[in-house]
CSV table of C-alpha atoms in Angstrom, one decimal:
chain,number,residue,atom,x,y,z
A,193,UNK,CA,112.5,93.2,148.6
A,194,UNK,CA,111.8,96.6,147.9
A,195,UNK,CA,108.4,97.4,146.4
A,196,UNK,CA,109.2,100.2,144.4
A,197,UNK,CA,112.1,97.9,143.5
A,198,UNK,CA,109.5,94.9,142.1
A,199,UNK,CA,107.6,97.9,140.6
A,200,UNK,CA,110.9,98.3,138.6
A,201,UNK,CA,111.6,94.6,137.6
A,202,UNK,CA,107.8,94.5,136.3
A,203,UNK,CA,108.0,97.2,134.1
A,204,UNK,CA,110.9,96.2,132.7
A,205,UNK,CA,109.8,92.9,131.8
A,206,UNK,CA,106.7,94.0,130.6
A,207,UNK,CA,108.6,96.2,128.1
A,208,UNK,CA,111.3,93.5,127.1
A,209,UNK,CA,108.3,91.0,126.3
A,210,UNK,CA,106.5,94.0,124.2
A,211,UNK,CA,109.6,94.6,122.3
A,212,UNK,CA,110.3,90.9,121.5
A,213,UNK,CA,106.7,90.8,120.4
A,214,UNK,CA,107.1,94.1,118.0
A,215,UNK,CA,110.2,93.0,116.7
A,216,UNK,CA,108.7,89.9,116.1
A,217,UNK,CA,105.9,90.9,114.1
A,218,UNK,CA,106.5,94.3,113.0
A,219,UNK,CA,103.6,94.3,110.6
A,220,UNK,CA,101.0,94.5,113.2
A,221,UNK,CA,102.3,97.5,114.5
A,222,UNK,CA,103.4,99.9,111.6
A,223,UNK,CA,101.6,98.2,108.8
A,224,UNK,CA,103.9,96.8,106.8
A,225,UNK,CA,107.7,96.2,106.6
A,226,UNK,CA,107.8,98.3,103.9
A,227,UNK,CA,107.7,102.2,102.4
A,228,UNK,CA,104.3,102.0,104.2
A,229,UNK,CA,105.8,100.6,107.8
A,230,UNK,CA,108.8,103.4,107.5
A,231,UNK,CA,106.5,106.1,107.0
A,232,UNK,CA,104.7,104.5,109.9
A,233,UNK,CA,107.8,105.1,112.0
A,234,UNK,CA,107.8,108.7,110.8
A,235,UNK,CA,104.4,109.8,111.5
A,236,UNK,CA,104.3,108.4,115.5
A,237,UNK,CA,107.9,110.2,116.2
A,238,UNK,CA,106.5,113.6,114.4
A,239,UNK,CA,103.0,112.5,116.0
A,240,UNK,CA,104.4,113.3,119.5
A,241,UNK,CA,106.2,116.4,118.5
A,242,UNK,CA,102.8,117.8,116.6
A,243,UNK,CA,100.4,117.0,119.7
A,244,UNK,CA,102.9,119.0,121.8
A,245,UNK,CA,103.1,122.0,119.1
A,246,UNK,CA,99.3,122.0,119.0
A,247,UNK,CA,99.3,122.0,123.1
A,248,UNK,CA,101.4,124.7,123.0
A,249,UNK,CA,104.5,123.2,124.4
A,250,UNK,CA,106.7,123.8,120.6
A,251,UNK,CA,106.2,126.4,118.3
A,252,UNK,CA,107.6,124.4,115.1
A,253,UNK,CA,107.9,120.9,114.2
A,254,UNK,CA,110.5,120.2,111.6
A,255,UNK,CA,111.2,116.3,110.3
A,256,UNK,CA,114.3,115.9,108.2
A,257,UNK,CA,115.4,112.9,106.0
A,258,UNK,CA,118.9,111.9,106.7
A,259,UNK,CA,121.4,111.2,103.7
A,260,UNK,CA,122.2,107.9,105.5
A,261,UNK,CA,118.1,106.9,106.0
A,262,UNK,CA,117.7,108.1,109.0
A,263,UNK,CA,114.9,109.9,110.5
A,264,UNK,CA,115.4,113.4,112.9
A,265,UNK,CA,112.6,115.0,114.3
A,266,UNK,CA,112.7,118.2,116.1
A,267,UNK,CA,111.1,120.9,118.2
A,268,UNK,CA,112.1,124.1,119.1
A,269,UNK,CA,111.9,124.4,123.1
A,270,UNK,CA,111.9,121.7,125.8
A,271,UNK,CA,108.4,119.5,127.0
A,272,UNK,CA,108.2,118.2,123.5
A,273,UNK,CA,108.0,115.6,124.0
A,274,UNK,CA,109.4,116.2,127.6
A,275,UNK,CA,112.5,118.3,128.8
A,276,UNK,CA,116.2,117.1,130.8
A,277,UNK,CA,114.3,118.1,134.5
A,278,UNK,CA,110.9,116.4,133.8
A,279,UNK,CA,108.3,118.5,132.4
A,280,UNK,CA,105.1,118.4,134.5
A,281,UNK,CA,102.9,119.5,131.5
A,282,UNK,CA,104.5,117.1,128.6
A,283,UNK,CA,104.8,113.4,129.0
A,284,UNK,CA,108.0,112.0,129.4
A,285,UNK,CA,110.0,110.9,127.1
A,286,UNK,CA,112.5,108.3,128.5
A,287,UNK,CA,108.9,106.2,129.5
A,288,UNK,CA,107.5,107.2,126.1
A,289,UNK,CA,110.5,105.5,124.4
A,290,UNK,CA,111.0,102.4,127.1
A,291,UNK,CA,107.9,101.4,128.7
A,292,UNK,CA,104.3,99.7,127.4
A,293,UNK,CA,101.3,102.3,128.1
A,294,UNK,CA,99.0,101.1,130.7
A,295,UNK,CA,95.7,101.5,129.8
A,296,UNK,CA,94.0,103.2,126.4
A,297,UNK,CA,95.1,107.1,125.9
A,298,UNK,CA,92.7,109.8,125.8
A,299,UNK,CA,92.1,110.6,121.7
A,300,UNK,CA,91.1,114.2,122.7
A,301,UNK,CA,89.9,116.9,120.2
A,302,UNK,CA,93.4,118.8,121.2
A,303,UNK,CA,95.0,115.7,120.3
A,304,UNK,CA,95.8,114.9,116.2
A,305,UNK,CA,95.7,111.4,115.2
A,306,UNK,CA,99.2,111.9,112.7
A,307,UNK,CA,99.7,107.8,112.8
A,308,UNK,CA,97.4,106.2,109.8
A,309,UNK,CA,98.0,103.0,111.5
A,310,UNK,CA,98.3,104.4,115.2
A,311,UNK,CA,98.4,100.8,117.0
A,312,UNK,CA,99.5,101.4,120.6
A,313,UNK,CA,102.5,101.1,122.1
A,314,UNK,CA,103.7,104.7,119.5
A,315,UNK,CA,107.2,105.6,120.5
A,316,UNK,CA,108.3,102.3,122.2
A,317,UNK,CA,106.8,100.6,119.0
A,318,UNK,CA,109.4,102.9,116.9
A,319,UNK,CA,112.1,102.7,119.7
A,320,UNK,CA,111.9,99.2,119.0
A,321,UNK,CA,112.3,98.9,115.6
A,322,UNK,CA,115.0,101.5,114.9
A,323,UNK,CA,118.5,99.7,114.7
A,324,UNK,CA,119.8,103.0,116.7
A,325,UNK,CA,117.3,106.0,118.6
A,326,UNK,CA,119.0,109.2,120.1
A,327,UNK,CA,117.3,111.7,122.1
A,328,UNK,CA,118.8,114.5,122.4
A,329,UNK,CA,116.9,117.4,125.2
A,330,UNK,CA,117.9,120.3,125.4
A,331,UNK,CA,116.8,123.3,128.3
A,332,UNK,CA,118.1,125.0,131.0
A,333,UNK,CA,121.8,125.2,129.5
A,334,UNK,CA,122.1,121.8,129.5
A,335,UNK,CA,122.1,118.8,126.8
A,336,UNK,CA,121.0,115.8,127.7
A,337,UNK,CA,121.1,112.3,125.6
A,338,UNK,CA,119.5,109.3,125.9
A,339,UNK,CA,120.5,106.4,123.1
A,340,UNK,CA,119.0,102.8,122.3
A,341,UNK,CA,119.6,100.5,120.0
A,342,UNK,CA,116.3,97.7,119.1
A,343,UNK,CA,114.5,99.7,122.0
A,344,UNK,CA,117.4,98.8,124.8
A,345,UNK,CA,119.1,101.3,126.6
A,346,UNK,CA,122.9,101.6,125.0
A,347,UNK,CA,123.7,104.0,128.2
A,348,UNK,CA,121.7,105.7,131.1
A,349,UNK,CA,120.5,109.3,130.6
A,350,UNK,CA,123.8,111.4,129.9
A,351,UNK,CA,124.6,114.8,130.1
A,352,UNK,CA,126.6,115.7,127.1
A,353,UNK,CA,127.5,119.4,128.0
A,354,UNK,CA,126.2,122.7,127.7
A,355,UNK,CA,123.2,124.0,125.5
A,356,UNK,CA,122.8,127.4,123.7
A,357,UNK,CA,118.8,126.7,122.8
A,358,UNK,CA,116.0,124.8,124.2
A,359,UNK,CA,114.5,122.0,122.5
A,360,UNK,CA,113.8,117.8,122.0
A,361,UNK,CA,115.5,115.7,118.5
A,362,UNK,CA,115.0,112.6,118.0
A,363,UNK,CA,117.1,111.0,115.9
A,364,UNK,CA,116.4,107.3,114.5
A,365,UNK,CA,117.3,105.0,111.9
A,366,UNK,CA,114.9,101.9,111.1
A,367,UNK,CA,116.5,98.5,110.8
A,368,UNK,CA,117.7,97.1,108.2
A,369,UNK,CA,117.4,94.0,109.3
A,370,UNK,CA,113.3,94.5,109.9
A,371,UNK,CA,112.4,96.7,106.5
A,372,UNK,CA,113.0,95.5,103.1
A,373,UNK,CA,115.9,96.3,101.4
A,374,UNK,CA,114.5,98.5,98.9
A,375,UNK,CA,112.4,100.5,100.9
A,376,UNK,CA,113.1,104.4,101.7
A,377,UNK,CA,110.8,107.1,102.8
A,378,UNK,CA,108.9,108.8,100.1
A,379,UNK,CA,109.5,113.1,100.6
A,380,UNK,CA,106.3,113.6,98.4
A,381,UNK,CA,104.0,110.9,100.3
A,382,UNK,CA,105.4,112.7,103.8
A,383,UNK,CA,105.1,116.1,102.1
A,384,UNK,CA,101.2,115.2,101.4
A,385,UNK,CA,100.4,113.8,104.8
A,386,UNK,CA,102.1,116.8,106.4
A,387,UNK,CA,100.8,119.5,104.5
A,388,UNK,CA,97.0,118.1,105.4
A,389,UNK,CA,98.0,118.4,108.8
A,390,UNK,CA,98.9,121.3,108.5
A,391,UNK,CA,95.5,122.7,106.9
A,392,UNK,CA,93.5,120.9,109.6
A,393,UNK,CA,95.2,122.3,112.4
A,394,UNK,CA,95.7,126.2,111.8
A,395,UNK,CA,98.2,126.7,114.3
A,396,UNK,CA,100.6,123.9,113.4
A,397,UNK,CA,104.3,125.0,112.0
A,398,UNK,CA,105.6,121.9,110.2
A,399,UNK,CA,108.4,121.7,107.8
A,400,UNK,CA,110.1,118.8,106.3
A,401,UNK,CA,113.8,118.6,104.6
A,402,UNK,CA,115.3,116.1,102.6
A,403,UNK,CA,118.9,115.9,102.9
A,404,UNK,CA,119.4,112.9,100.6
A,405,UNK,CA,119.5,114.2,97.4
A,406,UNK,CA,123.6,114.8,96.1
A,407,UNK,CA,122.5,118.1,94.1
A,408,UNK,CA,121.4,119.4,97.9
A,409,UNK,CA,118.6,119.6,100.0
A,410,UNK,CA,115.2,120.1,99.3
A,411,UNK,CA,112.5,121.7,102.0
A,412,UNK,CA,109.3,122.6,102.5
A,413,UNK,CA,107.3,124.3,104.9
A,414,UNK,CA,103.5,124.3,105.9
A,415,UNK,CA,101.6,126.8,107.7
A,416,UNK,CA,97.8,127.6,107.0
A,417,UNK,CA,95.9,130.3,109.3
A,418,UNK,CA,93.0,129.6,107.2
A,419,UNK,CA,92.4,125.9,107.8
A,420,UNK,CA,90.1,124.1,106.2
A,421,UNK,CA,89.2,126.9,103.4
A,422,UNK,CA,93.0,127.4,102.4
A,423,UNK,CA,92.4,123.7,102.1
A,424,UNK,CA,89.7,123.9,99.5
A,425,UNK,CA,91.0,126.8,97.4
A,426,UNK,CA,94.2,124.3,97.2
A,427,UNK,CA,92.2,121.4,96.3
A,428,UNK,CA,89.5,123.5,93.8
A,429,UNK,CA,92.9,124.5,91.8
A,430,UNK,CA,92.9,123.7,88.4
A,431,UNK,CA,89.6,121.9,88.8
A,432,UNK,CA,87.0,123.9,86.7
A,433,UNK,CA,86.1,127.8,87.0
A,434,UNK,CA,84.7,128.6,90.5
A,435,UNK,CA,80.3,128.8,90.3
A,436,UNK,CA,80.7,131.2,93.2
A,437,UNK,CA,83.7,133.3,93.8
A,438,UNK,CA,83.7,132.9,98.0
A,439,UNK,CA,84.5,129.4,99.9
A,440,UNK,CA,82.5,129.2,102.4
A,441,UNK,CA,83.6,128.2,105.3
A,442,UNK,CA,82.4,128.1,109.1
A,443,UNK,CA,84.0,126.4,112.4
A,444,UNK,CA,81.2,125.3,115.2
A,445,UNK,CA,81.9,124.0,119.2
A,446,UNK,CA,79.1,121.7,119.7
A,447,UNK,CA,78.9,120.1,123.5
A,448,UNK,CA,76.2,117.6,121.8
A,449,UNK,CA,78.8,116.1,120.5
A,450,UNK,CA,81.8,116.8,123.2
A,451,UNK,CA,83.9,118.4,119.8
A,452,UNK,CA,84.0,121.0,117.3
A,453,UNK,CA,83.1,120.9,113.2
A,454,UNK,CA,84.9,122.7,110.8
A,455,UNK,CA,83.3,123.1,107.0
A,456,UNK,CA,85.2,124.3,104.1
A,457,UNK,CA,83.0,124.3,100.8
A,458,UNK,CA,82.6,125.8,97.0
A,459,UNK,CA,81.2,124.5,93.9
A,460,UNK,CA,83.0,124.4,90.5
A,461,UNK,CA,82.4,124.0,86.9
A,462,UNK,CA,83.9,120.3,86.9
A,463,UNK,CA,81.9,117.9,86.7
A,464,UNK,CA,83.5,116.0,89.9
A,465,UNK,CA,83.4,116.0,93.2
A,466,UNK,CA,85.9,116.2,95.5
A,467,UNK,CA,85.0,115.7,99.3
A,468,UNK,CA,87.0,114.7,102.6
A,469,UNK,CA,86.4,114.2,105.6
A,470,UNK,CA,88.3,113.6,108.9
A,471,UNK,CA,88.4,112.9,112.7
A,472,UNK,CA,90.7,114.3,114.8
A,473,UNK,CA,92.4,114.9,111.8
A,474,UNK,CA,92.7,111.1,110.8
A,475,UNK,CA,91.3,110.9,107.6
A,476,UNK,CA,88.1,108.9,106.6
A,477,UNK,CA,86.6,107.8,103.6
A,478,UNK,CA,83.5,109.4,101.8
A,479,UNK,CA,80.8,108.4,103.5
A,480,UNK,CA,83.3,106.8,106.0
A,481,UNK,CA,81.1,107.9,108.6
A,482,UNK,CA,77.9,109.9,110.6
A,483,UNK,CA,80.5,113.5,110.3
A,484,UNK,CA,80.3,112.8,106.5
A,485,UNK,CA,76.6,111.4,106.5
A,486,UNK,CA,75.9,114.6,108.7
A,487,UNK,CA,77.0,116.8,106.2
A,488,UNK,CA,75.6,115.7,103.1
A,489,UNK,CA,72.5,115.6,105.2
A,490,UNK,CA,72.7,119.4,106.3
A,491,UNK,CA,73.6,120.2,102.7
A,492,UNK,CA,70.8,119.2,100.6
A,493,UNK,CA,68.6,120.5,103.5
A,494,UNK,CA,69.9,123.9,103.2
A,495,UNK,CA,69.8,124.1,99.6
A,496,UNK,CA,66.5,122.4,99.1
A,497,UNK,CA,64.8,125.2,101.7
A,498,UNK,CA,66.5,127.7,99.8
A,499,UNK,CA,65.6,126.7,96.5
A,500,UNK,CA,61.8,126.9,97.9
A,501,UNK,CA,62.0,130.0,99.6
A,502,UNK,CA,62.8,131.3,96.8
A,503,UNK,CA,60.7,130.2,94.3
A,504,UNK,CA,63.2,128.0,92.1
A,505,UNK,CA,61.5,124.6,92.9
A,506,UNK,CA,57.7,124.9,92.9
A,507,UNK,CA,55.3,122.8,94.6
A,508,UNK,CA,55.2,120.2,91.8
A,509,UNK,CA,59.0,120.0,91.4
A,510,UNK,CA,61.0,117.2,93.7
A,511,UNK,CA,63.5,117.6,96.2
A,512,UNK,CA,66.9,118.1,94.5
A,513,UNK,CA,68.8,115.3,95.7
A,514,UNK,CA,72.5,114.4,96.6
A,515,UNK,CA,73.8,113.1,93.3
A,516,UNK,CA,72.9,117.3,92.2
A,517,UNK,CA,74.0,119.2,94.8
A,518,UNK,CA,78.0,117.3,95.3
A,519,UNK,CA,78.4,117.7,91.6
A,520,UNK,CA,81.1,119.9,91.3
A,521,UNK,CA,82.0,120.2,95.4
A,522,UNK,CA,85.0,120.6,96.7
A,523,UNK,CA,84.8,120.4,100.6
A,524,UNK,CA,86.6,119.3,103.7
A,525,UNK,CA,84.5,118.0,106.6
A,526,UNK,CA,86.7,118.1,110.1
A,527,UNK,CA,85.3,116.7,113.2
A,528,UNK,CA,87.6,117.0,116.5
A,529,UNK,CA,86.0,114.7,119.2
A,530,UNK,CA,86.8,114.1,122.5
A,531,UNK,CA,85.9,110.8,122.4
A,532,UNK,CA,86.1,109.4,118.6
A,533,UNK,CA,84.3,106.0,117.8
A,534,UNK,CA,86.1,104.6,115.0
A,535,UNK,CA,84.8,101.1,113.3
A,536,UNK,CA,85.9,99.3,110.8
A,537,UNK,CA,89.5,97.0,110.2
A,538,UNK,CA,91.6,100.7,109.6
A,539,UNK,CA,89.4,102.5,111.6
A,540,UNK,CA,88.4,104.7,108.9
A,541,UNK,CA,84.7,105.5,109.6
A,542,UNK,CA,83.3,107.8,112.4
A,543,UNK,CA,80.7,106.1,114.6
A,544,UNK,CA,79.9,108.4,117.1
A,545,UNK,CA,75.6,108.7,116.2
A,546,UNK,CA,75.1,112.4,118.4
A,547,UNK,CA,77.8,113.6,115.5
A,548,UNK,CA,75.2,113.3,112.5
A,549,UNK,CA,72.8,115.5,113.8
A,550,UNK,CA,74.9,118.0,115.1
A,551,UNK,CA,77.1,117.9,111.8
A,552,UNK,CA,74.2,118.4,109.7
A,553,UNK,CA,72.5,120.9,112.3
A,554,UNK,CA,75.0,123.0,111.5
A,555,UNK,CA,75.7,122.6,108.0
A,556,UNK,CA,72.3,123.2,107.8
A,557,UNK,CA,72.3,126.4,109.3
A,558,UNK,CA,75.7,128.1,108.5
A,559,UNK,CA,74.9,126.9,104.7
A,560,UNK,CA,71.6,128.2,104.9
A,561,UNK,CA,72.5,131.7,106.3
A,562,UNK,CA,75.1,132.2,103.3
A,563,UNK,CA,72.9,131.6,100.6
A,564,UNK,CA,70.2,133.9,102.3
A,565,UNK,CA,73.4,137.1,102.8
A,566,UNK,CA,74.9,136.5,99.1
A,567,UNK,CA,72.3,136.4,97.2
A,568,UNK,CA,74.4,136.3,93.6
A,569,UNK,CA,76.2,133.4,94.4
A,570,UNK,CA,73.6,131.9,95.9
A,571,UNK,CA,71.7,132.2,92.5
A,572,UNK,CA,75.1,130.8,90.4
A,573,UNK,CA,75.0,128.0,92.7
A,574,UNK,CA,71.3,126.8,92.1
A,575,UNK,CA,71.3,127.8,88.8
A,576,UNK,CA,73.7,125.4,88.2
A,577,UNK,CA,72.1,122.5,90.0
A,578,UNK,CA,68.9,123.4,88.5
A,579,UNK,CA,70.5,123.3,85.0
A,580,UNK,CA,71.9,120.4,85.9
A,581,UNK,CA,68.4,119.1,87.5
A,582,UNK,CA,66.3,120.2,84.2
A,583,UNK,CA,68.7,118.7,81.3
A,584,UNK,CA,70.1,115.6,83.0
């Protein structure tokens, strides 16, 4: 026999025994069988599409509920996630939506972890438990299709006719027969999860439409140049008057770590904090991990050195400590990592140890030089902690 054909016959059994085993227990895959398992299915279709918007294969990313509870997902030019000849920068789709991945995928820092679940095998897993998938590729004039219904081919790869525009949708519905009843997609819950994508990766263009609604459609559409401090002026609104008028903000390649660090910060009158932190854009818990540990770290140092510089904390007077200076902050803490260590059962912490000290080497210093070049602020900012320090 043919070895290439054997190659074939594997692979295709490997992928029939990983869809029997996702159909079978759906929960370990997506989460749930529920709102939280359909949104799931959402965020690894849309997570393909945004990985190839953000490696500049797609300029735009737009996810649309269908009145009938589908899912479409679409980019705007061919090689996202791959195009009718092949694309030899993009993946490929058809193997994408058919076949089990062999080995672990790199989880670079170009790469956005959009899946809050993101167990492995992504698109087969959603191929699987859609009760119909179309892909539809457009590029080069031409429109091709590919459909499946439960993850198995319906036909081969067709071409349906000519095509005006270049571009990948995929279209799928989730089973009924897998998902509860009662379960639909929630447009504010996708909204939320799209829109913080959006701030952590300023190049992203993502929009999302429901068509479900009988008074009409409703749409919105997320674009942030300025990342992670358009993030905190959206967060620190309606939370207290500003202490400093500025958010400081500062973005840092570090190879000690193999990534990059992105800060967004700005105290407020409130007397709550409100602090997040992700990894490759996966969000993580406070003090879910050494990024977040690295910052509060790099935080106190800077205003503690300050402080004494200055004079506002003499000799006799002790450190101000963490419980002072997060009072009333707002900030984002992003870490992109070539190599993430996640621990934990949802692999919400960051373990990577080289990422504390360089998270709070830089905190450190970025913080430090603000307070030193804005001095006014600077004096808003202690004098509220101090206040805070003297009377509590």
């Amino acid at each position: 026999m043919d070895p290439e054909h054997i190659t074939h016959d594997t692979n295709r059994g490997q992928a029939m025994g990983e869809l029997e085993r996702i159909r079978k227990r759906p929960g370990m895959y997506v989460g749930s069988t529920g709102v939280r398992g359909l949104h799931e299915m959402v965020f690894t279709v849309a997570g393909q599409a945004v990985n190839e918007a953000l490696a500049g294969r797609a300029r735009a990313v737009g996810v649309f509920l269908t009145p009938e509870g589908g899912v479409r997902v679409a980019v705007d030019r061919p090689g996202a996630p791959g195009d009718a000849a092949g694309d030899a920068e993009g993946p490929d789709l058809e193997a994408l939506l058919t076949r089990v991945p062999s080995g672990t995928a790199p989880a670079g820092r170009r790469a956005a972890a959009v899946s809050l679940v993101g167990i492995r095998p992504e698109l087969l897993t959603a191929n699987a438990l859609s009760s119909r998938l179309t892909a539809e590729v457009r590029g080069g004039g031409v429109r091709q299709v590919l459909e499946y219904a439960r993850g198995v081919a319906v036909t081969p790869r067709t071409t349906a006719g000519p095509a005006a525009d270049s571009g990948t949708t995929i279209t799928f519905r989730p089973d009924a027969g897998v998902f509860d009843d009662t379960a639909a997609c929630s447009f504010a819950a996708l909204a939320e999860r799209f829109r913080e994508l959006a701030f952590l990766n300023r190049s992203l263009d993502i929009s999302l439409t429901d068509e479900r609604p009988p008074g009409g459609s409703r749409s919105v559409r997320y674009l942030y140049p300025g990342g992670a401090r358009d993030f905190v002026a959206l967060l620190d609104a309606g939370a207290g008057t500003p202490v400093h008028p500025d958010v400081i903000g500062f973005e840092r390649e570090d190879p000690g770590m193999a990534g990059t660090v992105e800060v967004a910060m700005r105290w407020s009158s409130s007397p709550v904090n409100r602090i997040l932190g992700f990894a490759n854009s996966r969000p993580t818990p406070f003090y879910g991990g050494t990024h977040m540990e690295g910052f509060l770290r790099g935080s106190v140092a800077a205003i503690n050195t300050y402080a004494r510089h200055r004079g506002l904390l003499t000799a006799a007077d002790p450190d101000l400590g963490t419980e002072r200076i997060e009072e009333g902050l707002t900030a984002v803490v992003s870490v992109k990592l070539d190599h993430p260590k996640y621990f934990g059962s949802t692999r919400g912490g960051l373990g990577n140890s080289e990422v504390l000290e360089c998270v709070s080497r830089a905190v450190r210093e970025h913080l430090g030089s603000w307070l030193e070049e804005h001095p006014e602020q600077a004096a808003a900012v202690l004098g509220r902690m101090l206040g805070q320090a003297r009377t509590g």
